[in-house]
Coordinates of C-alpha atoms in Angstrom, one line a residue:
M299 CA 26.1 -15.8 43.1
P300 CA 27.3 -19.2 44.2
E301 CA 24.4 -21.5 45.0
N302 CA 25.9 -22.5 48.4
R303 CA 26.2 -18.9 49.6
P304 CA 23.3 -17.4 51.4
T305 CA 21.7 -14.2 50.0
K306 CA 23.0 -11.1 51.7
V307 CA 20.6 -8.2 52.0
L308 CA 21.8 -4.7 52.7
I309 CA 19.1 -2.6 54.4
I310 CA 19.6 1.1 54.1
G311 CA 17.8 2.7 57.1
A312 CA 16.9 1.5 60.6
G313 CA 13.4 3.0 60.8
I314 CA 10.3 1.0 61.3
G315 CA 10.3 -0.5 57.8
G316 CA 14.0 -1.4 57.8
L317 CA 13.9 -3.0 61.2
T318 CA 10.8 -4.9 60.4
L319 CA 12.5 -6.3 57.3
A320 CA 15.5 -7.3 59.4
V321 CA 13.2 -9.2 61.7
A322 CA 11.4 -10.9 58.8
L323 CA 14.6 -11.9 57.1
R324 CA 16.0 -13.3 60.3
R325 CA 12.8 -15.3 60.8
L326 CA 13.3 -16.8 57.4
G327 CA 17.0 -17.6 57.9
M328 CA 18.4 -14.9 55.6
E329 CA 21.4 -12.8 56.1
A330 CA 20.9 -9.0 56.5
V331 CA 23.0 -6.0 57.6
V332 CA 21.3 -2.7 58.4
H333 CA 23.1 0.6 57.7
E334 CA 21.8 3.6 59.5
R335 CA 23.0 7.2 59.0
A336 CA 22.3 8.3 62.6
T337 CA 25.0 7.7 65.1
E338 CA 22.6 6.4 67.7
L339 CA 19.2 4.8 67.5
R340 CA 16.8 7.2 69.0
A341 CA 13.3 7.3 67.8
A342 CA 11.5 10.6 67.6
G343 CA 9.2 11.4 70.6
S344 CA 5.9 10.7 68.9
G345 CA 3.5 7.8 68.5
L346 CA 1.9 5.8 65.8
S347 CA -0.6 3.1 65.1
V348 CA 0.3 -0.5 64.3
T349 CA -3.0 -1.2 62.6
S350 CA -4.7 -4.6 62.3
N351 CA -3.3 -5.2 58.7
A352 CA 0.3 -4.7 59.9
M353 CA -0.3 -7.1 62.8
A354 CA -1.8 -9.7 60.4
A355 CA 1.2 -9.3 58.1
L356 CA 3.6 -10.0 60.9
D357 CA 1.6 -13.1 61.8
V358 CA 2.1 -14.5 58.3
L359 CA 5.7 -15.1 59.4
G360 CA 4.9 -16.1 63.0
I361 CA 6.3 -12.8 64.3
D362 CA 4.8 -11.7 67.6
L363 CA 6.3 -8.4 68.9
H364 CA 4.1 -8.6 72.0
L365 CA 3.1 -5.0 71.3
A366 CA 0.2 -5.1 73.8
K367 CA 2.8 -5.0 76.6
W368 CA 4.6 -2.0 74.9
G369 CA 1.5 0.0 73.9
Q370 CA -2.3 -0.1 74.1
A371 CA -4.8 -1.8 71.9
V372 CA -7.5 0.5 70.6
T373 CA -10.9 0.0 72.3
S374 CA -12.7 3.1 71.1
F375 CA -12.4 5.7 68.3
A376 CA -14.4 9.0 68.3
V377 CA -14.4 12.0 66.1
R378 CA -15.6 15.2 67.9
T379 CA -16.1 18.9 67.3
T380 CA -13.7 21.5 68.7
R381 CA -15.7 21.8 71.9
G382 CA -15.9 18.0 72.3
R383 CA -19.4 17.2 71.0
L384 CA -19.5 13.8 69.4
I385 CA -19.7 13.6 65.6
R386 CA -19.3 9.9 65.2
R387 CA -17.7 6.8 66.7
L388 CA -15.7 4.8 64.2
P389 CA -15.8 1.0 64.1
L390 CA -12.0 0.5 64.2
P391 CA -12.2 -1.8 67.3
E392 CA -15.0 -3.8 65.8
I393 CA -13.0 -4.4 62.6
G394 CA -10.0 -5.5 64.7
A395 CA -12.2 -8.0 66.6
E396 CA -13.7 -9.3 63.3
L397 CA -10.2 -9.8 61.9
G398 CA -8.8 -11.3 65.1
V399 CA -6.0 -8.8 65.3
P400 CA -6.3 -5.4 67.1
T401 CA -4.8 -2.0 66.3
V402 CA -2.1 -1.1 68.8
C403 CA -1.1 2.5 69.5
I404 CA 2.4 2.8 70.7
S405 CA 5.3 5.2 71.0
R406 CA 8.0 5.1 68.2
T407 CA 10.6 4.5 70.9
D408 CA 8.7 1.4 72.2
L409 CA 8.1 0.0 68.7
Q410 CA 11.7 0.5 67.9
Q411 CA 12.8 -1.4 71.0
A412 CA 10.4 -4.2 70.3
L413 CA 11.8 -4.5 66.8
L414 CA 15.4 -4.4 68.0
E415 CA 14.7 -7.2 70.4
A416 CA 13.2 -9.3 67.6
A417 CA 16.1 -8.5 65.3
G418 CA 18.4 -10.2 67.7
D419 CA 22.0 -10.4 66.5
T420 CA 21.3 -8.8 63.1
P421 CA 24.2 -6.3 62.5
I422 CA 23.2 -2.7 62.6
V423 CA 26.0 -0.3 61.5
L424 CA 25.4 3.2 62.9
G425 CA 26.9 6.4 61.4
S426 CA 26.7 4.8 58.0
A427 CA 25.2 7.3 55.6
A428 CA 24.7 6.0 52.1
T429 CA 25.5 8.3 49.3
R430 CA 24.9 6.2 46.2
V431 CA 24.2 2.6 45.0
E432 CA 25.9 1.0 42.0
P433 CA 24.1 -1.3 39.6
D434 CA 25.9 -4.3 41.0
G435 CA 24.6 -3.7 44.6
T436 CA 27.7 -1.9 45.9
V437 CA 26.7 0.9 48.3
H438 CA 29.0 3.9 48.9
F439 CA 28.9 5.6 52.2
E440 CA 29.8 9.1 53.3
D441 CA 32.9 8.0 55.2
G442 CA 34.4 6.5 52.0
T443 CA 33.6 2.9 52.8
T444 CA 31.6 0.5 50.7
A445 CA 29.5 -2.6 51.1
R446 CA 28.0 -5.0 48.6
G447 CA 24.8 -6.9 48.8
D448 CA 23.0 -9.4 46.6
V449 CA 20.0 -7.2 47.4
V450 CA 19.9 -3.6 48.5
V451 CA 16.7 -2.2 50.0
G452 CA 16.2 1.5 50.4
A453 CA 14.3 1.9 53.7
D454 CA 15.8 5.3 54.2
G455 CA 12.6 7.3 54.5
F456 CA 11.3 10.5 52.9
H457 CA 14.7 11.8 51.9
S458 CA 15.8 8.4 50.5
V459 CA 19.2 8.4 48.8
V460 CA 18.3 5.0 47.2
R461 CA 15.0 6.4 45.8
R462 CA 16.8 9.4 44.3
G463 CA 19.2 7.0 42.5
I464 CA 16.3 5.2 40.9
V465 CA 13.8 8.0 40.0
G466 CA 16.1 11.0 40.0
P467 CA 15.5 14.4 41.7
E468 CA 11.9 15.1 42.8
E469 CA 10.0 18.1 44.2
A470 CA 8.2 17.3 47.5
L471 CA 4.5 18.1 47.7
D472 CA 3.1 20.0 50.6
G473 CA -0.2 19.4 52.3
G474 CA -0.4 23.0 53.5
Y475 CA -0.1 22.5 57.3
V476 CA 2.2 21.9 60.2
C477 CA 1.9 18.9 62.5
W478 CA 2.8 19.3 66.2
L479 CA 3.5 16.0 68.0
G480 CA 4.1 15.1 71.6
I481 CA 3.8 12.4 74.3
A482 CA 2.9 13.3 77.9
P483 CA 1.8 11.6 81.1
F484 CA -1.8 12.5 81.0
S485 CA -5.4 11.3 81.8
H486 CA -8.8 12.8 81.1
P487 CA -12.4 11.4 81.6
R488 CA -13.0 11.9 77.8
L489 CA -10.1 9.6 77.0
S490 CA -10.8 6.1 78.2
A491 CA -8.2 3.3 78.3
G492 CA -7.5 2.4 74.7
G493 CA -9.2 5.5 73.5
V494 CA -8.5 7.5 70.4
V495 CA -10.2 10.9 70.0
H496 CA -10.0 13.2 67.0
Y497 CA -11.2 16.8 67.1
W498 CA -12.1 18.6 63.8
G499 CA -12.0 22.3 63.4
S500 CA -11.4 24.9 60.6
G501 CA -8.1 24.2 58.9
Q502 CA -6.8 22.4 62.0
R503 CA -7.3 19.2 64.0
F504 CA -6.2 17.7 67.2
G505 CA -5.8 14.1 68.3
L506 CA -5.5 12.3 71.7
V507 CA -4.3 8.7 71.7
D508 CA -3.8 6.4 74.7
I509 CA -0.5 4.5 74.2
G510 CA -0.6 2.8 77.6
H511 CA 1.4 3.1 80.8
G512 CA -0.3 6.4 81.7
R513 CA 0.9 8.1 78.6
V514 CA -1.0 9.9 75.8
Y515 CA 0.3 10.7 72.3
W516 CA -1.2 13.9 71.0
W517 CA -0.9 15.7 67.7
G518 CA -2.2 18.9 66.3
T519 CA -2.4 20.4 62.8
K520 CA -2.8 23.9 61.6
N521 CA -2.9 25.2 58.0
M522 CA 0.0 27.5 57.2
P523 CA 2.3 28.1 54.2
P524 CA 5.3 25.9 53.7
S525 CA 7.6 28.8 54.4
R526 CA 6.5 28.4 58.1
S527 CA 5.3 24.8 58.3
L528 CA 8.6 23.3 57.1
N529 CA 10.7 25.2 59.6
W530 CA 8.3 26.1 62.5
Q531 CA 10.2 27.6 65.3
G532 CA 7.4 28.9 67.5
D533 CA 6.8 28.4 71.2
K534 CA 4.2 26.4 73.2
D535 CA 2.0 29.5 73.6
E536 CA 1.4 29.6 69.8
I537 CA 0.2 26.0 70.0
L538 CA -2.0 26.7 73.0
S539 CA -3.4 29.8 71.2
A540 CA -4.3 27.7 68.2
Y541 CA -6.6 25.6 70.3
S542 CA -8.1 28.4 72.4
G543 CA -11.7 27.7 73.0
W544 CA -11.4 24.0 72.1
A545 CA -12.2 21.1 74.5
E546 CA -10.2 21.6 77.7
E547 CA -8.3 18.3 77.3
T548 CA -6.6 19.4 74.1
Q549 CA -4.9 22.3 75.8
A550 CA -4.2 20.2 78.9
A551 CA -2.2 17.7 76.9
V552 CA -0.1 20.4 75.3
R553 CA 0.5 22.0 78.7
A554 CA 1.6 18.7 80.1
T555 CA 4.4 18.4 77.5
P556 CA 7.7 20.3 77.8
R557 CA 8.4 22.5 74.8
E558 CA 11.7 20.7 74.1
D559 CA 9.7 17.4 73.7
I560 CA 7.3 18.8 71.1
L561 CA 8.1 18.0 67.5
A562 CA 7.0 20.1 64.6
V563 CA 7.0 18.6 61.1
G564 CA 5.6 19.8 57.7
S565 CA 2.9 17.8 55.9
R566 CA 5.0 16.6 53.0
Y567 CA 4.5 13.7 50.6
R568 CA 5.6 12.8 47.0
T569 CA 4.0 11.9 43.7
F570 CA 3.4 8.1 43.7
Q571 CA 6.0 6.4 41.5
D572 CA 5.4 3.1 39.7
R573 CA 9.1 2.4 39.5
W574 CA 10.6 1.3 42.8
G575 CA 13.8 -0.5 41.8
E576 CA 16.2 -1.8 39.2
G577 CA 18.6 -4.7 39.2
P578 CA 19.3 -5.8 42.8
V579 CA 17.8 -2.6 44.3
T580 CA 14.3 -1.9 45.6
L581 CA 12.5 0.3 48.1
L582 CA 10.0 0.0 50.9
G583 CA 8.1 2.2 53.3
D584 CA 8.3 6.0 53.0
A585 CA 11.2 5.6 50.5
A586 CA 8.8 3.9 48.1
H587 CA 5.4 5.6 48.9
P588 CA 5.5 8.6 51.3
M589 CA 2.1 9.7 52.2
P590 CA 0.3 12.1 54.6
T591 CA -0.4 10.8 58.1
S592 CA -4.2 11.2 58.0
L593 CA -5.0 7.4 57.8
G594 CA -2.3 6.4 60.3
Q595 CA -1.1 3.8 57.7
G596 CA 2.5 4.9 57.1
A597 CA 4.1 2.4 59.6
A598 CA 1.6 -0.3 58.6
M599 CA 2.4 -0.1 54.9
A600 CA 6.2 -0.3 55.7
M601 CA 5.6 -3.4 57.8
E602 CA 3.4 -5.0 55.1
D603 CA 6.1 -4.2 52.6
A604 CA 8.8 -5.8 54.7
V605 CA 6.9 -9.1 55.2
V606 CA 6.0 -9.4 51.5
L607 CA 9.5 -8.6 50.4
A608 CA 11.1 -11.1 52.8
R609 CA 8.6 -13.9 51.8
T610 CA 9.2 -13.1 48.1
L611 CA 13.0 -13.3 48.5
A612 CA 12.8 -16.6 50.5
G613 CA 13.9 -19.3 48.2
A614 CA 14.2 -17.1 45.1
T615 CA 16.9 -18.0 42.6
G616 CA 16.6 -14.9 40.3
L617 CA 16.9 -12.1 42.8
P618 CA 16.2 -9.1 40.4
A619 CA 13.1 -11.0 39.2
A620 CA 12.0 -11.6 42.8
L621 CA 12.3 -7.9 43.6
R622 CA 10.2 -6.9 40.6
T623 CA 7.6 -9.5 41.8
Y624 CA 7.6 -7.9 45.2
E625 CA 7.1 -4.5 43.7
D626 CA 4.2 -5.7 41.5
R627 CA 2.6 -7.3 44.6
R628 CA 2.7 -4.0 46.6
R629 CA 2.1 -1.3 44.0
E630 CA -1.6 -1.2 43.8
R631 CA -2.2 -1.8 47.5
T632 CA 0.1 1.1 48.4
R633 CA -1.2 3.3 45.6
A634 CA -4.7 3.0 47.0
V635 CA -3.6 3.9 50.5
V636 CA -1.6 6.9 49.4
T637 CA -4.5 8.2 47.3
A638 CA -6.9 7.7 50.2
S639 CA -4.4 9.4 52.6
I640 CA -4.1 12.5 50.4
A641 CA -7.9 12.7 50.0
T642 CA -8.5 12.3 53.8
S643 CA -5.8 14.9 54.6
T644 CA -7.4 17.4 52.3
M645 CA -10.9 16.7 53.6
E646 CA -9.8 17.0 57.3
Q647 CA -8.0 20.3 56.9
L648 CA -11.0 22.1 55.2
E649 CA -11.5 25.8 56.1
N650 CA -14.6 26.6 54.0
P651 CA -17.5 26.5 56.4
V652 CA -20.0 25.1 53.8
R653 CA -17.7 22.2 52.9
R654 CA -16.9 21.6 56.6
L655 CA -20.6 21.3 57.4
A656 CA -21.0 18.8 54.5
R657 CA -18.0 16.8 55.8
D658 CA -19.3 16.6 59.3
S659 CA -22.9 15.9 58.2
Y660 CA -21.7 13.1 56.0
L661 CA -19.8 11.5 58.8
R662 CA -22.8 11.7 61.1
L663 CA -25.2 10.2 58.6
V664 CA -23.2 7.7 56.6
P665 CA -24.5 4.1 57.3
N666 CA -22.4 2.1 59.6
R667 CA -22.1 -0.7 57.0
T668 CA -20.4 1.8 54.7
L669 CA -17.9 2.8 57.4
L670 CA -17.3 -0.9 58.1
R671 CA -16.7 -1.7 54.4
Q672 CA -14.2 1.3 54.0
Q673 CA -12.2 0.5 57.1
R674 CA -12.3 -3.2 56.5
A675 CA -10.6 -2.7 53.1
A676 CA -7.7 -0.7 54.7
L677 CA -7.3 -2.9 57.8
T678 CA -7.2 -6.2 56.0
F679 CA -3.8 -7.5 55.0
P680 CA -4.3 -8.7 51.4
G681 CA -1.8 -11.6 51.9
I682 CA 1.0 -12.9 49.7
P683 CA 0.2 -14.7 46.4
D684 CA 1.7 -18.1 46.0

């Protein structure tokens, strides 16, 4: 690569991780082009958490997405029984205050819009579905076109074409349940401004999350075999029936959401891979380390990845070596979060009544300092080594 030519980064995928990388590279004065297989940028109708660690990572590069105006900072977090009795309040807001950066709950659509605004004039090529990547950084697309980058980043999610070219075919792992997701205009006395409430049952859970502007993101899970969970085609009555007898606000949120706005997704993840790249190619986000959603860290890990990758590339002369450095910097952090997400997912979906009682009793009785230590570890961005 001529020394006077700027590094060109091809980002495959315009999800949260890909767009965050585009923003980070633009902030550092690097050239990027995003290729997205969809023909329009339309985020799924669900919500997510931009946790304190992701906010702190963005701050390393001076990136302020002004997320408080788009979503809602978390002010309380409670875990309750199916009937609404309090099990424990979790210290998520306290950790955010201690770290100086809050957790913000937001719709995917709003986060996407905030990232697009920050990405400015970064080119985003829609309807550009990658099919394979060559060792020299040439990407082939479904329509027969090609593009070449000095660096190619697979940010193309769970079904990543770029990942498949690196690690080969893989079997997806299944968590054993379906996730229903929706956003609705909704209010309830049990959900305060900035509130997050989780309800734990037998083989199923429910969550209510204030995402600001009079909207609530809700999600529900229910254990079922992959033959159903991966292609759920039921109606709203089935969801309402699943939460019959639960706290009234759970069913009220479902009723407030049109059936066509409710998403159903299976609880899939993959075996953690040590190898994320080769030559000029690497991965980030769900393409690198797909995980269950139980810790709410999927988007945050992708955003951390993006910041660390952009900073590692800035000023690098040996690009493949810089990519391997990025991967080394992220591997153990993301492995730990994936492992914790799988364990939490399994624990939260328990059906055995004895194990459920032990789970709930532990959460009620565990010392607050233990919860603080556990959450502080997840919510603290580890930084970028010099």
